Each structure stands twice: as structure tokens, then as C-alpha cells.
Coordinates of C-alpha atoms and ligand atoms in Angstrom, one line a residue:
Chain O
M10 CA 31.0 2.3 -6.9
F11 CA 27.4 1.2 -7.0
C12 CA 24.3 3.3 -6.1
D13 CA 23.2 2.0 -2.7
R14 CA 19.5 2.6 -3.7
C15 CA 19.2 0.9 -7.1
G16 CA 22.4 -1.2 -7.1
L17 CA 23.4 0.1 -10.6
P18 CA 27.0 1.3 -11.2
A19 CA 27.1 4.8 -9.6
A20 CA 29.1 6.2 -12.5
E21 CA 26.6 5.2 -15.2
G22 CA 23.2 6.7 -15.5
A23 CA 21.6 9.3 -13.3
H24 CA 21.1 8.6 -9.6
A25 CA 19.8 12.1 -8.5
E26 CA 16.3 10.5 -8.0
C27 CA 17.9 7.8 -5.9
A28 CA 19.8 10.3 -3.8
A29 CA 16.6 12.2 -3.1
A30 CA 14.7 9.1 -2.2
R31 CA 17.5 8.0 0.1
E32 CA 16.7 10.8 2.4
L33 CA 13.7 8.8 3.5
E34 CA 15.0 5.4 2.9
P35 CA 17.9 3.2 4.2
P36 CA 20.4 1.9 1.6
R37 CA 19.6 -1.4 0.1
Y38 CA 22.6 -2.3 -1.9
C39 CA 26.2 -2.5 -0.8
P40 CA 28.1 0.3 -2.5
D41 CA 31.2 -1.8 -2.8
C42 CA 29.8 -5.0 -4.4
R43 CA 26.1 -4.4 -5.0
R44 CA 25.0 -7.3 -2.9
R45 CA 21.5 -6.7 -1.5
M46 CA 22.2 -5.9 2.2
K47 CA 20.2 -7.1 5.3
V48 CA 18.6 -3.9 6.5
Q49 CA 16.9 -3.4 9.9
V50 CA 15.1 -0.1 10.4
V51 CA 14.4 1.0 14.0
P52 CA 12.6 4.1 15.2
T53 CA 15.7 6.2 15.4
G54 CA 17.9 4.8 12.7
W55 CA 18.9 1.8 10.6
T56 CA 21.7 -0.8 10.1
A57 CA 22.6 -2.4 6.8
S58 CA 24.9 -5.4 6.5
C59 CA 26.8 -6.9 3.6
V60 CA 28.2 -10.4 4.2
E61 CA 31.4 -9.2 2.7
H62 CA 31.7 -5.6 3.5
G63 CA 30.3 -5.4 7.1
T64 CA 27.6 -3.2 8.6
R65 CA 26.8 0.5 8.0
K66 CA 24.7 2.5 10.3
G67 CA 22.6 5.6 9.9
Chain A
M6 CA -20.8 27.8 2.0
S7 CA -21.5 24.3 1.0
Q8 CA -24.5 22.3 2.1
I9 CA -22.6 19.2 3.0
L10 CA -20.4 21.1 5.4
D11 CA -23.5 22.6 7.1
R12 CA -24.9 19.2 7.4
A13 CA -21.7 17.8 8.8
R14 CA -21.6 20.7 11.3
A15 CA -25.0 20.0 12.5
R16 CA -24.7 16.2 12.8
V17 CA -21.0 15.2 13.2
L18 CA -19.8 18.2 15.2
A19 CA -23.0 18.6 17.3
D20 CA -24.0 15.0 17.9
G21 CA -20.8 13.0 17.1
V22 CA -22.5 10.9 14.5
G23 CA -20.3 10.2 11.4
L24 CA -21.2 10.8 7.9
D25 CA -22.5 8.0 5.6
Q26 CA -20.9 6.9 2.4
A27 CA -22.8 9.2 0.1
E28 CA -21.9 12.2 2.3
I29 CA -18.2 11.2 2.5
L30 CA -18.2 11.1 -1.3
E31 CA -19.6 14.7 -1.3
I32 CA -16.8 15.7 1.0
L33 CA -14.1 14.1 -1.2
R34 CA -15.5 16.0 -4.1
L35 CA -15.5 19.4 -2.5
P36 CA -13.5 22.0 -4.6
D37 CA -10.1 23.3 -3.4
E38 CA -11.7 26.5 -2.3
A39 CA -13.7 24.7 0.4
L40 CA -10.7 23.0 1.7
P41 CA -9.8 25.4 4.5
E42 CA -13.3 25.3 5.8
L43 CA -13.4 21.5 5.6
L44 CA -10.2 21.2 7.5
Q45 CA -11.3 23.6 10.2
L46 CA -14.5 21.6 10.6
A47 CA -12.6 18.2 10.9
H48 CA -10.4 19.8 13.4
D49 CA -13.3 21.1 15.5
V50 CA -14.8 17.7 15.4
R51 CA -11.6 16.1 16.5
I52 CA -11.2 18.6 19.4
K53 CA -14.7 18.3 20.5
W54 CA -14.9 14.5 20.4
C55 CA -11.3 13.5 21.0
G56 CA -9.7 16.4 22.8
P57 CA -6.4 18.2 22.0
E58 CA -4.2 15.2 23.0
V59 CA -2.1 13.5 20.4
E60 CA -1.3 9.8 20.8
V61 CA 2.3 9.2 19.8
E62 CA 3.5 5.7 18.7
G63 CA 6.6 4.0 17.5
I64 CA 6.6 1.0 15.3
I65 CA 9.3 -1.7 14.8
S66 CA 9.7 -4.6 12.4
L67 CA 10.3 -7.8 14.3
K68 CA 10.5 -9.8 11.1
T69 CA 11.1 -7.9 7.9
G70 CA 10.7 -9.2 4.3
G71 CA 10.1 -12.6 2.8
C72 CA 6.3 -12.5 3.2
P73 CA 4.4 -15.1 1.2
E74 CA 1.5 -12.7 0.4
D75 CA 1.3 -10.4 -2.6
C76 CA 0.0 -7.1 -1.4
H77 CA 0.9 -5.0 -4.5
F78 CA 2.2 -2.0 -2.6
C79 CA 4.4 -4.0 -0.3
S80 CA 8.2 -4.1 -0.5
Q81 CA 8.2 -7.0 2.0
S82 CA 6.4 -9.4 -0.2
G83 CA 8.9 -12.3 -1.1
L84 CA 7.0 -12.6 -4.5
F85 CA 8.3 -9.3 -6.1
S86 CA 11.8 -8.3 -7.0
S87 CA 12.1 -5.8 -4.2
P88 CA 15.5 -5.1 -2.8
V89 CA 14.2 -5.7 0.8
R90 CA 15.8 -8.9 2.3
A91 CA 14.4 -11.1 5.0
I92 CA 15.7 -10.3 8.5
W93 CA 14.7 -10.9 12.1
L94 CA 15.3 -8.5 15.0
D95 CA 16.7 -10.0 18.2
I96 CA 15.1 -9.4 21.6
P97 CA 17.7 -7.1 23.0
S98 CA 17.4 -4.8 20.0
L99 CA 13.6 -5.0 20.3
V100 CA 13.7 -3.7 23.8
E101 CA 16.2 -1.0 22.9
A102 CA 13.8 0.2 20.2
A103 CA 11.0 0.2 22.8
K104 CA 13.2 2.3 25.2
Q105 CA 14.0 4.8 22.4
T106 CA 10.3 5.1 21.6
A107 CA 9.4 5.6 25.2
A108 CA 12.0 8.3 25.5
T109 CA 10.2 10.4 22.9
G110 CA 7.2 10.4 25.2
A111 CA 5.3 7.9 23.1
T112 CA 2.8 5.7 24.8
E113 CA 2.4 3.0 22.1
F114 CA 5.0 0.6 20.7
C115 CA 3.7 -1.6 17.9
I116 CA 5.6 -4.8 17.1
V117 CA 5.1 -5.8 13.4
A118 CA 5.9 -8.8 11.4
A119 CA 5.8 -9.4 7.6
V120 CA 3.8 -12.6 7.6
R121 CA 0.5 -14.1 6.5
G122 CA -0.1 -15.0 10.0
P123 CA 2.1 -16.0 12.9
D124 CA 3.9 -19.4 13.2
K125 CA 5.0 -21.0 16.3
R126 CA 8.5 -19.3 16.1
L127 CA 6.9 -15.9 15.7
M128 CA 4.5 -16.4 18.7
E129 CA 7.5 -17.5 20.8
Q130 CA 9.5 -14.4 19.8
M131 CA 6.4 -12.3 20.6
R132 CA 6.1 -13.9 24.1
A133 CA 9.7 -13.4 25.0
G134 CA 9.8 -9.8 23.4
V135 CA 6.6 -8.5 25.1
K136 CA 7.8 -9.9 28.4
A137 CA 11.2 -8.3 28.1
I138 CA 9.7 -4.9 27.1
K139 CA 7.2 -5.0 30.0
E140 CA 10.1 -5.6 32.4
A141 CA 12.2 -2.8 31.1
V142 CA 10.0 -0.1 29.7
D143 CA 6.8 1.7 30.7
I144 CA 4.9 1.7 27.4
Q145 CA 1.9 -0.1 25.9
V146 CA 2.5 -2.9 23.6
A147 CA 0.6 -3.3 20.3
A148 CA 1.1 -6.0 17.6
S149 CA 0.6 -6.4 13.9
L150 CA 1.1 -10.1 12.9
G151 CA -1.3 -10.6 10.0
M152 CA -4.2 -13.0 10.2
L153 CA -4.8 -14.8 13.5
T154 CA -6.4 -18.0 14.8
Q155 CA -8.7 -17.7 17.8
E156 CA -5.8 -19.4 19.8
Q157 CA -3.4 -16.9 18.8
V158 CA -5.8 -14.0 19.7
D159 CA -6.1 -15.6 23.1
E160 CA -2.4 -15.9 23.5
L161 CA -1.8 -12.3 22.6
V162 CA -4.3 -11.2 25.2
E163 CA -2.6 -13.3 27.8
M164 CA 0.8 -11.8 26.9
G165 CA -0.7 -8.4 27.6
V166 CA -0.8 -7.0 24.1
H167 CA -3.5 -4.3 24.3
R168 CA -4.1 -3.4 20.7
Y169 CA -4.0 -5.3 17.5
N170 CA -3.4 -3.8 14.1
H171 CA -4.8 -5.4 11.1
N172 CA -5.4 -3.1 8.1
L173 CA -8.1 -3.7 5.7
E174 CA -5.8 -1.6 3.4
T175 CA -8.5 -0.6 0.9
C176 CA -12.3 -0.9 0.3
Q177 CA -13.8 -4.3 -0.3
S178 CA -14.4 -3.6 -3.9
H179 CA -10.9 -2.6 -4.8
F180 CA -9.1 -5.2 -2.5
P181 CA -8.9 -8.0 -5.1
N182 CA -7.0 -5.6 -7.4
V183 CA -4.4 -5.1 -4.8
V184 CA -4.2 -8.5 -3.0
T185 CA -4.9 -11.9 -4.6
T186 CA -3.3 -14.3 -2.0
H187 CA -6.1 -13.7 0.7
S188 CA -9.4 -11.9 0.8
W189 CA -10.8 -8.8 2.4
E190 CA -13.3 -11.1 4.2
E191 CA -10.5 -13.1 5.8
R192 CA -9.0 -9.9 7.2
W193 CA -12.4 -8.9 8.4
S194 CA -12.8 -12.1 10.4
T195 CA -9.5 -11.6 12.2
L196 CA -10.7 -8.1 13.1
K197 CA -13.9 -9.6 14.5
M198 CA -12.0 -12.1 16.7
V199 CA -9.8 -9.3 18.0
R200 CA -12.7 -7.1 18.8
E201 CA -14.4 -10.0 20.7
S202 CA -11.2 -10.7 22.7
G203 CA -11.3 -7.2 24.3
M204 CA -8.1 -6.1 22.6
E205 CA -8.4 -2.6 21.0
V206 CA -8.9 -2.8 17.3
C207 CA -6.5 -0.9 15.1
C208 CA -7.5 -0.9 11.4
G209 CA -6.8 1.5 8.6
G210 CA -5.2 1.3 5.2
I211 CA -3.4 3.0 2.4
L212 CA -4.6 5.7 0.1
G213 CA -3.4 6.0 -3.4
L214 CA -3.6 2.2 -4.4
G215 CA -5.4 3.1 -7.6
E216 CA -8.8 3.4 -5.9
S217 CA -11.4 5.7 -7.3
I218 CA -12.9 8.6 -5.2
E219 CA -15.9 6.6 -4.8
Q220 CA -14.0 3.7 -3.5
R221 CA -12.2 6.0 -1.1
A222 CA -15.6 6.9 0.3
E223 CA -16.5 3.2 0.4
F224 CA -13.4 2.4 2.4
A225 CA -14.1 5.2 5.0
A226 CA -17.7 3.9 5.3
Q227 CA -16.5 0.3 5.8
L228 CA -14.1 1.4 8.4
A229 CA -16.8 3.4 10.2
E230 CA -18.9 0.3 10.2
L231 CA -16.0 -1.7 11.9
D232 CA -15.7 1.2 14.3
P233 CA -12.1 0.6 15.2
H234 CA -10.4 2.2 18.2
E235 CA -7.7 3.5 15.9
V236 CA -7.4 4.1 12.2
P237 CA -3.9 4.5 10.8
L238 CA -3.9 6.3 7.4
N239 CA -1.1 5.7 5.1
F240 CA -0.4 7.3 1.8
L241 CA 1.3 5.1 -0.8
N242 CA 5.0 5.6 -1.1
P243 CA 5.6 3.7 -4.3
R244 CA 8.3 1.0 -3.6
P245 CA 10.7 -0.1 -6.3
G246 CA 10.0 -3.6 -7.6
T247 CA 6.4 -3.8 -6.5
P248 CA 3.4 -3.9 -8.8
L249 CA 2.5 -0.4 -7.6
G250 CA 6.0 0.9 -7.9
D251 CA 5.1 3.4 -10.6
Q252 CA 1.7 4.5 -9.2
P253 CA 1.6 8.4 -8.8
V254 CA 1.6 9.6 -5.2
V255 CA -1.7 11.1 -3.7
E256 CA -1.7 14.9 -4.3
G257 CA -1.4 16.9 -1.1
K258 CA -4.8 18.5 -1.4
D259 CA -6.5 15.1 -1.9
A260 CA -4.7 13.7 1.0
L261 CA -6.0 16.5 3.3
R262 CA -9.5 16.1 1.9
A263 CA -9.3 12.4 2.7
I264 CA -8.0 13.0 6.2
A265 CA -10.9 15.4 6.9
A266 CA -13.4 13.0 5.3
F267 CA -12.2 10.0 7.5
R268 CA -12.6 12.3 10.5
L269 CA -16.1 13.3 9.5
A270 CA -16.9 9.6 9.0
M271 CA -15.4 8.6 12.4
P272 CA -15.6 11.5 14.8
K273 CA -14.5 9.6 17.8
T274 CA -11.7 7.3 16.6
I275 CA -8.0 7.8 17.0
L276 CA -7.0 8.9 13.5
R277 CA -3.3 8.4 13.0
Y278 CA -0.9 9.7 10.4
A279 CA 1.1 6.7 9.5
G280 CA 3.4 6.1 6.5
G281 CA 3.8 8.4 3.4
R282 CA 2.9 11.6 4.8
E283 CA 6.5 12.9 4.2
I284 CA 6.2 11.9 0.5
T285 CA 2.6 13.1 -0.1
L286 CA 2.6 16.3 1.9
G287 CA 6.2 17.2 2.6
D288 CA 7.2 18.8 5.9
L289 CA 4.2 21.1 6.1
G290 CA 1.8 18.3 5.7
T291 CA 2.1 17.1 9.3
R292 CA 1.0 20.4 10.6
E293 CA -1.9 20.7 8.2
G294 CA -3.1 17.2 9.0
L295 CA -2.9 17.7 12.7
L296 CA -5.1 20.9 12.2
G297 CA -7.4 18.9 9.9
G298 CA -8.6 15.8 11.9
I299 CA -5.5 13.8 12.7
N300 CA -4.9 13.2 16.5
A301 CA -2.2 10.6 16.5
V302 CA 1.2 10.1 14.8
I303 CA 3.8 7.5 14.2
V304 CA 7.2 9.1 15.2
G305 CA 10.5 8.2 13.9
N306 CA 11.0 5.7 11.2
Y307 CA 8.6 3.2 9.7
L308 CA 9.2 -0.5 9.0
T309 CA 11.3 -0.3 5.8
T310 CA 11.4 3.5 5.2
L311 CA 12.4 6.4 7.2
G312 CA 10.2 9.2 8.7
R313 CA 11.2 12.7 9.8
P314 CA 13.0 12.8 13.3
A315 CA 10.7 12.4 16.2
T316 CA 11.9 15.6 17.6
A317 CA 10.5 17.5 14.6
D318 CA 7.0 16.1 15.3
L319 CA 7.3 16.7 19.0
E320 CA 8.4 20.3 18.5
L321 CA 5.4 20.8 16.2
L322 CA 3.0 19.4 18.8
Q323 CA 4.4 21.9 21.4
D324 CA 4.0 24.7 18.8
L325 CA 0.4 23.7 18.2
K326 CA -0.2 23.4 21.9
M327 CA -1.3 19.8 21.5
P328 CA -0.2 17.8 24.5
V329 CA 1.2 14.3 24.0
K330 CA -1.3 11.8 25.4
S331 CA 0.3 10.4 28.6
L332 CA 0.2 6.8 29.8
S333 CA -1.9 7.7 32.8
A334 CA -4.6 9.0 30.3
T335 CA -4.5 5.8 28.4
F336 CA -5.2 3.4 31.2
Ligands
SF4_29 S1 0.8 -9.4 4.3 FE1 1.8 -7.6 5.1 S2 4.0 -7.9 4.9 FE2 2.9 -9.5 3.7 S3 2.9 -8.6 1.6 FE3 1.0 -8.1 2.6 S4 1.3 -6.1 3.5 FE4 3.4 -7.0 3.0
ZN30 ZN1 20.5 4.7 -8.2
ZN31 ZN1 29.4 -5.6 -0.1

């Protein structure tokens, strides 16, 4: 529902640039509620947590 | 053939003496046609004075975000509307990250915190973290915790931290345009304390912060004067919400020219490819840099952004017949 890079509604505006940037960035916004997530990057991956919607990994 | 390259060949390659600021500027102004010859010379200098080994390092953010400083390029400053939130890493995860890093063959693991300087809590975390890593993993531990007091320098030495990173980020004349909450001179004084403590000094910066070509040369000359053991070279990856968020990225050819120029300024230092290489130079850039003066890489992810997979860099090193520097070679 929300772009996980810029936090704006995924259905509005263009997010192609966000998608391209996301290849070298972890997500920052929860796609379900657009809260800023707590993101930890480690050498081989990342985890991103929303208080409401739990933790995602990549 | 250009005169400056002849001079560099005669002095830097033959005698291991770096170029001065005016000469570095000449290098940075070389036309595109001269780039292959320049990169070859920088590579020859690196091979002659540093050898074919490549030092591999992993980095980890122990404390992310919420920094009180205002470095205009940084997504971890609490003063900008960056989406990066403050978070601490726990010790078991820190040790796990060190293990993953060691598994790539890396010999260096650098623990980084987004702070002006360490407080008591951070020093306690460091003490516990370094101890736990040393008990579990065979890897050298470096740290980057901002500006230090003499007491903190001594404590880090005692913990067994062997190298300290503190970047000057940019040249002295451009620094006030990039950071206003502390000075270049304050950073320099931390570096002097680190040097005197016996820890290895790691000091570099970021290119593409709006500095002029002249200021890029100034920066290389100032680093050469400091004479660090290692120089990490980053290229700005403009971060949303920061004052430099719309800054154009450094052109690939300018990035390669800069790498070669820094090598010719500091023939014997460890020159490390750090953040932003994927953005500035794309996938091919790593190869070109390693054949143009670079002799160290950060593998895997960075602090808040992602890098290419460690395996891609390691395969490339194999391809280039550049051995990964081993732990026994670093002691
Ligand atoms: S001191 Fe470090 S973490 Fe803090 S804003 Fe500057 S670069 Fe970012
Ligand atoms: Zn978006
Ligand atoms: Zn959510």
C-alpha cells in the first residue's frame, strides 16, 4: 500500500526510481502503515521492524 | 605522453615518494585519453609498494542513527528528516556479524557508531562486544566511534582495538560547508591521539560533497601529510532528506582519476574502496578501481545501505589473481 522507500502511497506517483534505489538500500517505511521502521543492516543482510507489523528480513 | 605521468613514474613508482598538491591537481586534470595510462601507473605503484594482496574488511553499525552532528551527507544525523531511525545492535548479533565477515576471508571487522564521540554506554558496549568477538572469531577489530578523549583512546587500546577510523571527510577548506557542529581541526586532534597511542590510523573521506577539483587535490595532500595506515575512499551516495540529497554523483571517470591520484599521493597506504562505488561506477567499477590503485575493499553491506554480495568481490579478486590478505600477513 505504501512505497517502502519513500513512504508515499504506492498507487500514487511514480516509484520506479525508488524500486531501482532499493536494490542497494533496505526498506525504510512499513508498506502496510508507512511507519518508519527500525532498520539494522549487517554485512550479509538487513532486518526492518514495524511496531505494528513485525519484522521483515532481506 | 604527459609530463606529469613521466614525473610520477620517476618519483612515485621508482622511489615511493608521493606527489604534492600541485602535482595531484595536474593528475586530476588529465584528459580522458590519458586515463588508461594513469590507471596503469597507479596500479604499478600499488603493486610495487603494497604488493598484490587485497585487504578485505566488513563493517557493522553498532549504533545507528540519531547522531547530534550535522554532516550534510549523512542519513544518520538526527538533525535532518532522513528516514533512518535510531537503533542499537545487541552483542550476539554483533558477534554473528563478525563471524559472517570472517567467513568471507576478511581480516578486518570495523565496529561503527553514529555519535559525536562515545559516552559511557557505548564504551561499555564496545568492551563487551570486542571481548565477545575475540573469544569467538579470528579477526582483527577496528572501531569508528567519532571524536575521542585521551582516556577513551587508552581504553580502546586496552580492549585490543588495533585500528581506529576517523575520516576527515573532505579537505580543510571545504569542511565548514559540509559540517558545522564540529571542526576539521577537532577531527585532526583525535587522529593525532590515535596515532600516538600506537593504534593504526584509518582516515579518508567522501568525494562528491561539492568540493572543487582543487579541493580534491587539497584533500589528498592533507591525507598524505597525515600519512594514515589506511585511507577509505567513499563516493557520495546522495541520501534522501539530507542537505546533499540532490547532489549529483561523481562521474565514473572522475572517480577513477581520483583513485589513481590518491594512490600517487600515497603510494604505500592501504587505499580502500568504501561506500558508493556501486552507485558511481556500477558493477565494472570495482574491477577498474582494483586495477587503478585500490588494494582493499569493504565487502558486503555498508552501515545503512547495501553493497554488492561479498561473493562477487571475492570472485573478482580470484579472477584478477589478487590474493586476499591473510591474518598471518597482517600480524
Ligand atoms: S558524526 Fe558521523 S554519524 Fe554523526 S552525522 Fe557526522 S557522519 Fe553522520
Ligand atoms: Zn517511493
Ligand atoms: Zn507497519
